[in-house]
Amino acid sequence: MSRMSQSLELTERAQHLLKVLIERYIDEGQPVGSRALAREAGLNLSPATVRNVMADLEEMGLVTSPHTSAGRVPTVKGYRLFIDSLLTIEPLDQDLVQRLWEDLEELEDPQELLETASQLLARITRMAGVVTLPQRRQIAFQHIEFLPLSGGRVLVILVTDDQEVHNRIIRPATPLTPGQLQQAANYLNAHLSGRRLTEIRAALVQEFKDAGRELQSLLEMAQSLISADALEEDCLVAGQTNLMSFAELSDWSRLRELFEIFEEKRNLIHLLDQCIEAEGVQIFIGEESGYQPLEQCSLVTRAYAVGDRVLGVLGVIGPTRMHYERVIPLVDVTARLLSTALNQKIASPS
Amino acid sequence: MSRMSQSLELTERAQHLLKVLIERYIDEGQPVGSRALAREAGLNLSPATVRNVMADLEEMGLVTSPHTSAGRVPTVKGYRLFIDSLLTIEPLDQDLVQRLWEDLEELEDPQELLETASQLLARITRMAGVVTLPQRRQIAFQHIEFLPLSGGRVLVILVTDDQEVHNRIIRPATPLTPGQLQQAANYLNAHLSGRRLTEIRAALVQEFKDAGRELQSLLEMAQSLISADALEEDCLVAGQTNLMSFAELSDWSRLRELFEIFEEKRNLIHLLDQCIEAEGVQIFIGEESGYQPLEQCSLVTRAYAVGDRVLGVLGVIGPTRMHYERVIPLVDVTARLLSTALNQKIASPS
DNA sequence: TTTTGGCACTCGTAGAGGAGGAGTGCTAAC
DNA sequence: GTTAGCACTCCTCCTCTACGAGTGCCAAAA
């Protein structure tokens, strides 16, 4: 009985049929029936045989049928198996890689680099591209500047070693003269350069003990740094409208929920942060992400880095029914190219 | 004959009926029939009489019927008349104004101020809120800083008098020492402070003639400023997902087009720029905006300013069928509050 | 033991037909 | 100028049916 195979391993044939079924479903977006699958599989099997295999696959939870008389549709578990062991990755077109590189290389500004990366991902995949901004905790202090404003307020400009400029307006409890500000900036620049923002908070507490009468102003500086550090993480999303083309997302309320996570980015950022530690390409299929609005979507991500410091992740969000064999290498390469580009731009500041 | 009134002016009664019709349509979203209108109008008229008036209104192009046996729906021309002379503006709840002010007042950073303004508009109206960033040409130079990077590149930090920080990485043709950079920055800060960015480009050309040997480095500085100036305008959009709730936008492809103008902001910015010169609240109804994706939408805007300098506009985008009597005063007040808040924060820098 | 053809059955989709209702325009009376 | 009455239009909703795709199961073939 073919039922024997259900318990542990899939036969080679069952695997092949699953693969063909999923490929076909990804292409067509409609449940695959036994007749079509038999024809497509190239194994000279009759639909009846295929039906038996499909029943097995269903019992193993790899496919389901939306209703009695429809074909089969892959489940999350089915996609998982497909991606982990059945997928034949399509090597990326070298022309495309070249073009990607040219688009990224010419940009000097890291911010623009990230924006462009997300846009490229969106444009090429015709889905949504996401890039998280570099995590603050990975980033080191490079330079600080205090600019006096009216009303005793001070504009704090903080340059970090990823060449990003952060700014914040603070209102010190006691007014400070331009001279004092300059002095404080000099001091901080001399002592903190190259240290990570997370270390600095601790370091500043240490300084207080030795600083004596300048404690007052230094306190303000510390505050400003901490608040600059406290800037919550952010991410860039491009091409979200592309997702409106997909029939499986055409459920009105579902789509709305999906778009809301792009607008209220907190959840999205939290999800992407989980991907930052994975090596290589990380994939969340449907409910695996744990977010209900992403039930019908998959997320393909990869971290980007400068040197050995992982800064953030980039990726693609689209329907579970996406062409993984093309998206995975694309995300992979884009993350590498972005890392390389950032390395070139940032590298060792003088 | 009631047909007499068609030629020139609307009778008082016809105006009143038009007003009630549009109010009812805005509330219900469905064509208004003669029976309902007769009941609602409070004029003790029979449906038949109302039908006669409606026929007149239709001939004047103020209403249409989607098909023979439906009620009437306002046209753009009808909305226009309604807004320009029939609308009774609802005074804004003072509590709400107070809360708006509290939300804005506490923010120090102009950027955050603008973001919050658009979010408030979106949240209160349950439509989309938009705010354009201050126009560069309105803005004056305040302070510049050059930070040497590796590879001869230089990070240019430009602080403008709206307390925004712009930064850009440039790569001078000939390498410059930190001393030279400092010198150049000092020079520019001394000479250009307070002048508008648009003037500066011309001023720099003038300086070249006198500068002599420092010409080389000054050239670079000029370039950087111009490119910082060339930063294209931008705008912030909040609550675009709110627009998915409206039945009249539920046409799949229409909604997609609409969302695309939020993503590819150029057209939207261009449209908003047109509103910047109008005094008071400006309204585009449906096709009046000239953008086909906004056919079913209205745009209610008002400029915001610091002192006598108009910096940008803020507004609300929603279905033509919106509660203008509430949206108009809200946009009006929000723009005023934003202006006041910006005035407080920016004012005269020391 | 595996594969296959046959067959009854299920279920979603698409289309036709019909009833009901909302609203209109017109006409004639008030 | 206003109103009641009436015939007419057209949209919406419902039901019913036919159809087709696909299934599961069984018994026969390989």
mmCIF file of C-alpha atoms in Angstrom, chain A residues 108 110 112 142-143 145 147-150 153 155 157 159 163 165 167-169 171 238-242 244-245 250 252 255-256 259-260 263 345-346 348-350, chain B residues 108 110 112 142-143 145 147-150 153 155 157 159 163 165 167-169 171 238-242 244-245 250 252 255-256 259-260 263 345-346 348-350:
data_model
loop_
_atom_site.group_PDB
_atom_site.id
_atom_site.type_symbol
_atom_site.label_atom_id
_atom_site.label_comp_id
_atom_site.label_asym_id
_atom_site.label_seq_id
_atom_site.Cartn_x
_atom_site.Cartn_y
_atom_site.Cartn_z
ATOM 1 C CA GLU A 108 28.250 58.079 -1.404
ATOM 2 C CA PRO A 110 24.904 55.371 3.310
ATOM 3 C CA GLU A 112 20.821 56.617 0.001
ATOM 4 C CA GLN A 142 32.903 59.532 15.670
ATOM 5 C CA HIS A 143 32.299 63.201 16.178
ATOM 6 C CA GLU A 145 29.171 69.145 17.598
ATOM 7 C CA LEU A 147 25.439 74.460 18.055
ATOM 8 C CA PRO A 148 23.854 77.092 20.281
ATOM 9 C CA LEU A 149 20.332 78.137 19.381
ATOM 10 C CA SER A 150 18.069 80.796 20.762
ATOM 11 C CA ARG A 153 18.598 75.435 23.381
ATOM 12 C CA LEU A 155 21.474 71.570 18.549
ATOM 13 C CA ILE A 157 24.946 66.924 15.889
ATOM 14 C CA VAL A 159 28.240 61.772 13.518
ATOM 15 C CA GLN A 163 28.826 58.198 8.363
ATOM 16 C CA VAL A 165 24.444 62.229 10.919
ATOM 17 C CA ASN A 167 20.725 65.465 15.300
ATOM 18 C CA ARG A 168 18.646 66.434 18.239
ATOM 19 C CA ILE A 169 17.701 69.626 19.977
ATOM 20 C CA ARG A 171 17.373 72.334 26.322
ATOM 21 C CA ALA A 238 9.740 50.162 -0.983
ATOM 22 C CA GLY A 239 7.216 48.907 -3.479
ATOM 23 C CA GLN A 240 4.470 47.995 -1.086
ATOM 24 C CA THR A 241 1.903 48.768 -3.756
ATOM 25 C CA ASN A 242 3.333 45.881 -5.752
ATOM 26 C CA MET A 244 -1.751 44.707 -4.476
ATOM 27 C CA SER A 245 -1.301 42.698 -7.668
ATOM 28 C CA SER A 250 -6.975 40.578 -2.488
ATOM 29 C CA TRP A 252 -9.792 43.601 1.590
ATOM 30 C CA LEU A 255 -4.486 43.703 2.702
ATOM 31 C CA ARG A 256 -5.341 46.512 5.007
ATOM 32 C CA PHE A 259 -0.357 47.742 4.863
ATOM 33 C CA GLU A 260 -0.810 48.778 8.438
ATOM 34 C CA GLU A 263 2.848 52.126 8.241
ATOM 35 C CA LYS A 345 32.223 54.171 1.810
ATOM 36 C CA ILE A 346 32.685 53.779 5.509
ATOM 37 C CA SER A 348 38.362 53.616 8.393
ATOM 38 C CA PRO A 349 37.621 57.302 8.825
ATOM 39 C CA SER A 350 40.711 59.405 9.138
ATOM 40 C CA GLU B 108 11.723 70.367 19.749
ATOM 41 C CA PRO B 110 11.075 70.524 13.390
ATOM 42 C CA GLU B 112 9.224 65.520 14.289
ATOM 43 C CA GLN B 142 23.086 79.037 9.272
ATOM 44 C CA HIS B 143 26.146 76.928 9.790
ATOM 45 C CA GLU B 145 30.844 71.980 9.043
ATOM 46 C CA LEU B 147 34.377 66.539 8.492
ATOM 47 C CA PRO B 148 37.249 64.720 6.800
ATOM 48 C CA LEU B 149 36.687 61.076 5.991
ATOM 49 C CA SER B 150 38.940 58.417 4.601
ATOM 50 C CA ARG B 153 36.099 62.329 1.051
ATOM 51 C CA LEU B 155 31.223 64.912 5.072
ATOM 52 C CA ILE B 157 27.002 69.095 7.427
ATOM 53 C CA VAL B 159 22.493 73.479 9.278
ATOM 54 C CA GLN B 163 17.075 73.966 12.430
ATOM 55 C CA VAL B 165 20.467 69.324 9.474
ATOM 56 C CA ASN B 167 24.382 66.188 5.198
ATOM 57 C CA ARG B 168 26.138 65.001 2.127
ATOM 58 C CA ILE B 169 29.386 63.295 1.327
ATOM 59 C CA ARG B 171 34.825 63.845 -2.919
ATOM 60 C CA ALA B 238 0.445 59.433 7.181
ATOM 61 C CA GLY B 239 -2.556 57.183 7.421
ATOM 62 C CA GLN B 240 -2.794 56.198 3.798
ATOM 63 C CA THR B 241 -4.247 52.873 4.841
ATOM 64 C CA ASN B 242 -7.236 54.764 6.202
ATOM 65 C CA MET B 244 -8.929 51.634 2.188
ATOM 66 C CA SER B 245 -12.082 51.932 4.278
ATOM 67 C CA SER B 250 -12.698 50.069 -3.434
ATOM 68 C CA TRP B 252 -8.870 47.666 -7.115
ATOM 69 C CA LEU B 255 -6.760 52.283 -5.226
ATOM 70 C CA ARG B 256 -3.514 50.984 -6.559
ATOM 71 C CA PHE B 259 -1.232 54.374 -3.464
ATOM 72 C CA GLU B 260 1.342 54.687 -6.176
ATOM 73 C CA GLU B 263 4.961 55.967 -3.021
ATOM 74 C CA LYS B 345 11.334 76.552 17.994
ATOM 75 C CA ILE B 346 13.087 78.318 15.211
ATOM 76 C CA SER B 348 16.030 83.932 15.839
ATOM 77 C CA PRO B 349 19.016 81.684 16.400
ATOM 78 C CA SER B 350 21.695 83.283 18.535
#
